[in-house]
Short mmCIF file of C-alpha atoms in Angstrom, two decimals:
data_model
loop_
_atom_site.label_atom_id
_atom_site.label_comp_id
_atom_site.label_asym_id
_atom_site.label_seq_id
_atom_site.Cartn_x
_atom_site.Cartn_y
_atom_site.Cartn_z
CA MET A 295 109.78 -28.62 39.17
CA GLN A 296 107.30 -25.58 39.98
CA HIS A 297 104.11 -25.23 38.02
CA ALA A 298 102.71 -21.48 37.41
CA SER A 299 99.41 -21.34 39.38
CA THR A 300 96.30 -20.65 37.07
CA ALA A 301 94.32 -19.33 39.88
CA PRO A 302 92.54 -15.81 38.97
CA VAL A 303 94.14 -12.94 41.49
CA PRO A 304 91.16 -12.14 43.90
CA ARG A 305 89.75 -8.93 43.59
CA PRO A 306 90.93 -6.59 46.59
CA ARG A 307 88.64 -5.99 49.33
CA PRO A 308 86.55 -2.72 49.16
CA ARG A 309 87.47 -0.01 51.26
CA TRP A 310 85.46 2.56 52.98
CA TRP A 311 87.44 5.45 51.64
CA THR A 312 86.03 4.27 48.04
CA GLU A 313 82.75 3.09 48.83
CA LEU A 314 81.59 6.17 50.35
CA PRO A 315 82.40 8.54 47.68
CA LEU A 316 80.97 6.21 45.20
CA LEU A 317 77.56 5.86 46.94
CA ALA A 318 77.52 9.63 47.39
CA LEU A 319 77.94 10.00 43.67
CA VAL A 320 75.28 7.85 42.77
CA TYR A 321 72.63 9.05 45.20
CA ALA A 322 73.67 12.58 43.98
CA ALA A 323 73.14 11.68 40.51
CA TYR A 324 69.94 9.81 41.18
CA SER A 325 68.48 13.18 43.37
CA ALA A 326 69.66 15.50 40.37
CA GLY A 327 68.02 13.57 38.11
CA ARG A 328 64.58 13.37 39.89
CA LEU A 329 64.97 16.96 39.89
CA VAL A 330 65.34 16.95 36.30
CA ALA A 331 62.73 14.47 35.22
CA ARG A 332 59.64 16.76 36.45
CA GLY A 333 57.94 16.14 33.52
CA ASP A 334 54.54 17.92 32.39
CA VAL A 335 52.00 18.37 35.53
CA SER A 336 48.96 17.42 33.45
CA THR A 337 50.80 14.33 31.70
CA ALA A 338 51.59 13.40 35.28
CA VAL A 339 48.02 13.73 36.63
CA ASP A 340 46.78 11.86 33.41
CA HIS A 341 48.96 8.82 34.17
CA GLY A 342 48.20 8.92 38.07
CA LEU A 343 44.42 8.75 37.11
CA SER A 344 45.20 5.78 34.15
CA ILE A 345 46.88 3.82 37.25
CA LEU A 346 43.67 4.43 39.57
CA ARG A 347 41.08 3.58 36.97
CA LEU A 348 43.19 0.36 36.10
CA GLU A 349 43.37 -0.26 39.74
CA LYS A 350 39.47 -0.02 40.09
CA ALA A 351 38.68 -2.00 36.97
CA LEU A 352 41.14 -4.87 38.84
CA HIS A 353 39.42 -4.26 42.17
CA ILE A 354 42.94 -3.86 43.50
CA ASN A 355 42.85 0.15 44.67
CA ALA A 356 43.54 -0.66 48.21
CA GLU A 357 45.02 3.08 48.92
CA HIS A 358 41.46 4.08 49.26
CA PRO A 359 40.64 2.44 52.82
CA LEU A 360 44.08 2.73 54.11
CA ASN A 361 44.00 6.41 53.47
CA ARG A 362 41.07 6.54 55.09
CA LEU A 363 42.22 4.70 58.27
CA PHE A 364 45.30 6.93 58.47
CA THR A 365 43.35 9.72 58.37
CA ALA A 366 40.68 9.12 60.88
CA HIS A 367 43.28 7.70 63.22
CA PRO A 368 46.17 10.09 64.12
CA SER A 369 47.92 7.11 65.95
CA ILE A 370 48.42 5.21 62.84
CA GLY A 371 48.57 8.02 60.59
CA ILE A 372 51.40 10.37 62.36
CA PRO A 373 54.04 7.49 62.78
CA SER A 374 53.47 6.29 59.18
CA ASP A 375 54.15 9.80 58.40
CA PHE A 376 57.61 9.60 60.34
CA ALA A 377 58.32 6.34 58.75
CA TYR A 378 57.50 7.61 55.17
CA ALA A 379 59.68 10.43 55.74
CA SER A 380 62.56 8.90 57.57
CA LEU A 381 63.05 5.18 57.67
CA HIS A 382 64.50 4.86 53.82
CA TYR A 383 67.26 7.05 54.86
CA LEU A 384 68.26 5.21 57.84
CA VAL A 385 67.23 1.39 57.45
CA THR A 386 69.15 1.32 53.86
CA PRO A 387 72.69 2.93 55.02
CA ALA A 388 72.36 0.65 57.70
CA VAL A 389 72.16 -2.71 55.97
CA LEU A 390 75.04 -1.51 53.62
CA ILE A 391 77.29 -0.76 56.72
CA TRP A 392 76.15 -4.09 58.35
CA LEU A 393 77.01 -6.11 55.07
CA PHE A 394 80.28 -4.11 54.62
CA ARG A 395 81.81 -4.88 58.08
CA ARG A 396 79.99 -8.45 58.59
CA ARG A 397 79.10 -9.66 55.22
CA GLN A 398 82.22 -9.07 52.86
CA GLU A 399 81.47 -11.86 50.58
CA VAL A 400 77.96 -10.30 49.52
CA TYR A 401 78.56 -6.80 50.18
CA ARG A 402 79.70 -5.98 46.42
CA ARG A 403 76.79 -7.68 44.54
CA ALA A 404 74.54 -6.06 47.10
CA ARG A 405 75.76 -2.68 46.41
CA THR A 406 75.65 -3.14 42.70
CA TRP A 407 72.31 -4.56 42.94
CA LEU A 408 71.12 -1.39 44.89
CA MET A 409 72.55 1.24 42.64
CA THR A 410 71.54 -0.82 39.13
CA SER A 411 68.00 -0.75 40.57
CA THR A 412 68.13 2.82 41.54
CA MET A 413 69.45 3.96 38.11
CA PHE A 414 66.27 1.94 36.50
CA GLY A 415 63.62 3.69 39.06
CA LEU A 416 65.04 7.12 37.66
CA ILE A 417 64.53 6.16 34.16
CA GLY A 418 60.98 5.22 35.19
CA PHE A 419 60.64 8.72 36.87
CA THR A 420 61.68 10.14 33.22
CA LEU A 421 59.37 7.92 31.03
CA LEU A 422 56.46 7.96 33.29
CA PRO A 423 56.14 10.74 35.50
CA THR A 424 53.13 10.18 37.68
CA CYS A 425 51.13 12.38 40.15
CA PRO A 426 50.90 10.55 43.50
CA PRO A 427 47.06 10.00 44.92
CA ARG A 428 47.60 12.98 47.43
CA LEU A 429 47.76 15.39 44.72
CA LEU A 430 44.61 14.52 42.88
CA GLU A 431 41.70 16.80 43.31
CA ALA A 432 39.42 16.02 46.26
CA GLN A 433 36.82 14.34 44.43
CA TYR A 434 39.14 11.37 43.97
CA GLY A 435 38.73 10.86 47.87
CA PHE A 436 42.39 11.16 48.94
CA VAL A 437 43.77 12.89 51.51
CA ASP A 438 47.47 14.05 51.91
CA THR A 439 48.20 12.81 55.49
CA MET A 440 51.74 14.30 55.25
CA ALA A 441 50.07 17.76 55.37
CA GLN A 442 47.24 17.07 57.89
CA TYR A 443 49.88 15.77 60.37
CA SER A 444 52.55 18.19 59.29
CA SER A 445 52.65 20.05 62.68
CA TYR A 446 53.88 16.76 64.30
CA GLY A 447 57.02 16.80 62.25
CA TRP A 448 59.78 18.57 60.19
CA TRP A 449 57.96 18.19 56.75
CA GLY A 450 55.70 20.59 55.25
CA THR A 451 52.65 20.56 52.69
CA GLU A 452 55.20 19.28 49.74
CA ALA A 453 56.02 15.29 50.33
CA SER A 454 58.75 14.56 53.11
CA ALA A 455 60.67 17.39 52.28
CA PRO A 456 61.81 19.81 55.19
CA ARG A 457 59.54 22.92 55.77
CA GLY A 458 60.42 25.64 52.96
CA MET A 459 62.39 22.58 50.63
CA GLY A 460 59.71 21.59 48.72
CA GLY A 461 61.02 22.65 45.78
CA MET A 462 64.01 20.66 45.94
CA THR A 463 62.09 17.47 45.37
CA ASN A 464 60.21 16.07 42.36
CA GLN A 465 56.54 15.17 43.94
CA TYR A 466 55.68 13.56 40.64
CA ALA A 467 58.26 10.68 40.88
CA ALA A 468 55.59 7.93 42.05
CA MET A 469 56.10 5.59 39.46
CA PRO A 470 57.93 3.22 40.60
CA SER A 471 57.97 3.35 44.61
CA LEU A 472 61.62 3.22 45.46
CA HIS A 473 60.44 3.34 49.23
CA VAL A 474 59.33 -0.13 48.31
CA GLY A 475 61.88 -1.33 46.16
CA TRP A 476 64.73 -0.28 48.87
CA ALA A 477 62.38 -2.10 51.66
CA LEU A 478 62.29 -5.20 49.69
CA TRP A 479 66.29 -5.09 48.91
CA CYS A 480 66.96 -4.46 52.53
CA GLY A 481 64.49 -7.39 53.83
CA ILE A 482 65.86 -9.73 51.41
CA LEU A 483 69.36 -9.29 52.50
CA LEU A 484 68.31 -9.45 56.37
CA TRP A 485 66.60 -12.55 55.74
CA ARG A 486 69.35 -14.33 53.93
CA HIS A 487 72.41 -13.20 55.46
CA SER A 488 71.32 -12.76 59.48
CA LYS A 489 71.24 -15.63 61.79
CA ASN A 490 69.22 -13.47 64.63
CA PRO A 491 65.45 -14.56 64.25
CA TYR A 492 64.49 -11.17 65.33
CA ILE A 493 66.08 -9.36 62.60
CA ARG A 494 65.18 -12.12 60.05
CA ALA A 495 61.54 -11.49 61.00
CA ALA A 496 62.19 -7.58 60.65
CA GLY A 497 63.42 -8.49 57.09
CA ILE A 498 60.12 -9.84 56.23
CA ALA A 499 57.88 -7.19 58.16
CA TYR A 500 59.99 -4.15 56.85
CA PRO A 501 58.70 -4.11 53.14
CA LEU A 502 55.39 -5.05 53.91
CA ILE A 503 55.06 -2.36 56.46
CA THR A 504 56.60 -0.04 53.90
CA THR A 505 54.04 -0.94 51.07
CA PHE A 506 51.12 -0.41 53.46
CA VAL A 507 52.72 2.98 54.50
CA VAL A 508 53.36 4.62 50.81
CA MET A 509 49.47 3.59 50.32
CA GLY A 510 47.89 5.06 53.50
CA THR A 511 49.75 8.19 53.45
CA ALA A 512 48.49 8.64 49.61
CA ASN A 513 52.15 8.98 48.38
CA HIS A 514 51.54 5.86 45.75
CA TYR A 515 49.44 3.53 44.16
CA LEU A 516 49.41 -0.14 44.74
CA LEU A 517 50.85 -0.59 41.23
CA ASP A 518 53.69 1.84 42.05
CA ALA A 519 54.71 -0.62 44.88
CA VAL A 520 54.49 -3.55 42.34
CA ALA A 521 56.52 -1.60 40.15
CA GLY A 522 59.04 -0.77 42.78
CA ALA A 523 59.38 -4.59 43.53
CA ALA A 524 60.02 -5.13 39.82
CA VAL A 525 62.44 -2.86 39.37
CA MET A 526 64.64 -4.52 42.14
CA GLY A 527 63.98 -7.58 40.22
CA VAL A 528 65.70 -6.48 37.24
CA GLY A 529 68.36 -4.92 39.42
CA ALA A 530 69.30 -8.24 41.24
CA LEU A 531 69.49 -10.12 37.48
CA LEU A 532 71.78 -7.42 36.49
CA ALA A 533 73.98 -7.33 39.39
CA ARG A 534 76.82 -9.63 38.06
CA PRO A 535 76.87 -8.37 34.31
CA VAL A 536 77.47 -4.93 35.85
CA MET A 537 80.17 -6.18 38.11
CA ARG A 538 81.98 -8.02 35.45
CA LEU A 539 81.58 -4.63 33.07
CA ALA A 540 83.05 -2.78 35.89
CA ASP A 541 85.94 -5.29 36.36
CA ARG A 542 86.58 -4.92 32.89
CA ILE A 543 86.83 -1.29 32.81
CA GLY A 544 88.81 -1.45 36.06
CA ASP A 545 91.51 -3.56 34.61
CA ARG A 546 92.14 -1.25 31.60
CA VAL A 547 92.15 1.59 33.57
CA GLN A 548 95.14 -0.09 35.47
CA ALA A 549 96.81 -1.35 32.44
CA ARG A 550 96.91 1.98 31.26
CA PHE A 551 98.09 3.85 34.58
CA PRO A 552 99.76 1.05 36.31
CA ARG A 553 101.14 3.17 38.95
CA PHE A 554 97.51 3.24 40.26
CA ALA A 555 97.01 -0.21 40.12
CA PRO A 556 96.13 -1.99 43.59
CA VAL A 557 98.76 -4.37 44.57
CA ALA A 558 97.26 -7.93 45.54
CA LYS A 559 98.65 -10.11 48.26
CA SER A 560 100.28 -13.14 47.45
CA PRO A 561 98.32 -16.49 47.93
CA ILE A 562 101.54 -18.15 48.70
CA VAL A 563 102.23 -18.35 52.65
CA SER A 564 105.97 -17.97 52.00
CA ALA A 565 105.21 -14.95 49.82
CA GLY A 566 108.56 -15.74 47.64
CA CYS A 567 110.79 -16.53 50.79
CA LYS A 568 113.33 -19.44 50.99
CA THR A 569 113.47 -21.61 54.14
CA SER A 570 117.01 -21.98 55.16
CA ALA A 571 118.71 -24.92 57.05
CA GLY A 572 116.90 -25.41 60.41
CA GLU A 573 113.50 -23.90 59.20
CA ARG A 574 110.39 -25.89 58.69
CA ILE A 575 108.45 -22.82 57.04
CA PRO A 576 109.78 -19.10 56.80
CA GLY A 577 110.32 -17.64 60.45
CA GLN A 578 110.01 -20.92 62.24
CA ARG A 579 113.35 -22.13 63.59
CA THR A 580 113.54 -26.00 64.72
CA THR A 581 114.27 -26.68 68.20
CA SER A 582 117.71 -27.69 69.24
CA ALA A 583 116.75 -31.58 69.66
CA ASP A 584 115.77 -31.63 66.00
CA SER A 585 118.50 -29.62 64.91
CA PRO A 586 121.03 -31.79 62.55
CA ASP A 587 123.93 -31.37 65.03
CA ALA A 588 121.98 -33.01 67.80
CA ALA A 589 121.16 -35.62 65.41
CA ALA A 590 124.78 -36.19 64.41
CA SER A 591 125.61 -36.14 68.41
CA ALA A 592 123.21 -38.68 69.15
CA ASP A 593 124.48 -41.15 66.61
CA ALA A 594 128.40 -40.51 67.47
CA GLY A 595 127.38 -41.61 71.10
CA ALA A 596 125.12 -44.57 70.03
CA SER A 597 128.31 -45.61 67.76
CA ALA A 598 130.85 -45.22 70.80
CA GLY A 599 128.37 -47.49 73.01
CA ARG A 600 127.49 -44.56 75.46
CA VAL A 601 123.86 -44.52 76.80
CA PRO A 602 122.18 -41.26 76.39
CA ARG A 603 121.16 -39.68 79.70
CA ALA A 604 117.38 -39.74 80.24
CA ASP A 605 115.45 -36.96 80.08
CA PRO A 606 114.20 -35.57 83.24
CA GLY A 607 111.06 -34.80 81.76
CA ALA A 608 110.37 -37.99 79.99
CA PRO A 609 107.42 -40.00 81.36
CA ALA A 610 107.91 -42.42 83.71
CA GLY A 611 108.88 -45.77 82.82
CA ALA A 612 110.58 -44.82 79.88
CA GLY A 613 113.98 -46.38 79.33
CA ALA A 614 117.29 -44.84 78.34
CA ALA A 615 117.13 -47.08 75.26
CA GLY A 616 113.68 -47.52 73.31
CA ASP A 617 111.86 -51.18 73.16
CA ASP A 618 113.16 -51.78 69.70
CA ALA A 619 117.02 -50.93 70.39
CA PRO A 620 119.34 -54.40 70.32
CA ALA A 621 119.62 -56.59 73.53
CA ALA A 622 123.20 -55.59 74.19
CA ALA A 623 122.38 -51.99 74.68
CA ARG A 624 119.68 -52.28 77.31
#
């Protein structure tokens, strides 16, 4: 009697032609949201000064010594500017592609974690527009290293945007620092899922270096970096609930439009095929020696007293009849 399987049907494997538009849509929404959430400049400056005063009260304003170091030494400041302007555009997609190709079992949750955290960061930009240290008045002791070393790179004097495109970015989206948040996401995944010790070490170094870079270039406060890490923590906690919600929505859409539902592969090996005579499993015939006709011929020969011919390929010392055969037949 056959029993119905109660195992849940596995979700179809993510495909690049569905993942790429999804990620592009989320990033486009994030970029557009940053432009919309510009906020009032005076309010952003007040928020930045409040953060700076709090850090000074707690004696954690590490931005000042780092910024002086980057300003005084171009050998440190210029590579840091390049790192700030480019690495988050390169490393984050590279880790996503690596997970998609090599770690499919964790890819979907990691992708959901990244997108959820990014949307929470956008909420932070909207509710708390913050002036970065580099845009404060000179009396507060910060130097914009991106502007100082702009002749060495593609950026101008307006953040890390290419020259002439500064108006397409929100320079007051400093809280939280998603540079640090995305770097932390990359570092955790590289540490947990890579077997190469060098890559795992890079997973530790990358978020730490990014934190020093965003402060030394006067683009973020230390508390911005802390907030970026906190946002990623919230995204990690909400990744599974968001995935379950997305699954329920997908199931309802498929029930309403069944023709667009993906076809899941059958978990049964035979996939509903039946075996026929002479087959152990579908598509695999038994050998002639194991077939029913061969067995019937052997039984008929034994009853007639004929001794079966020895197999030329049989091992040496093997008789025509087995050791358990009756003495009359030996």
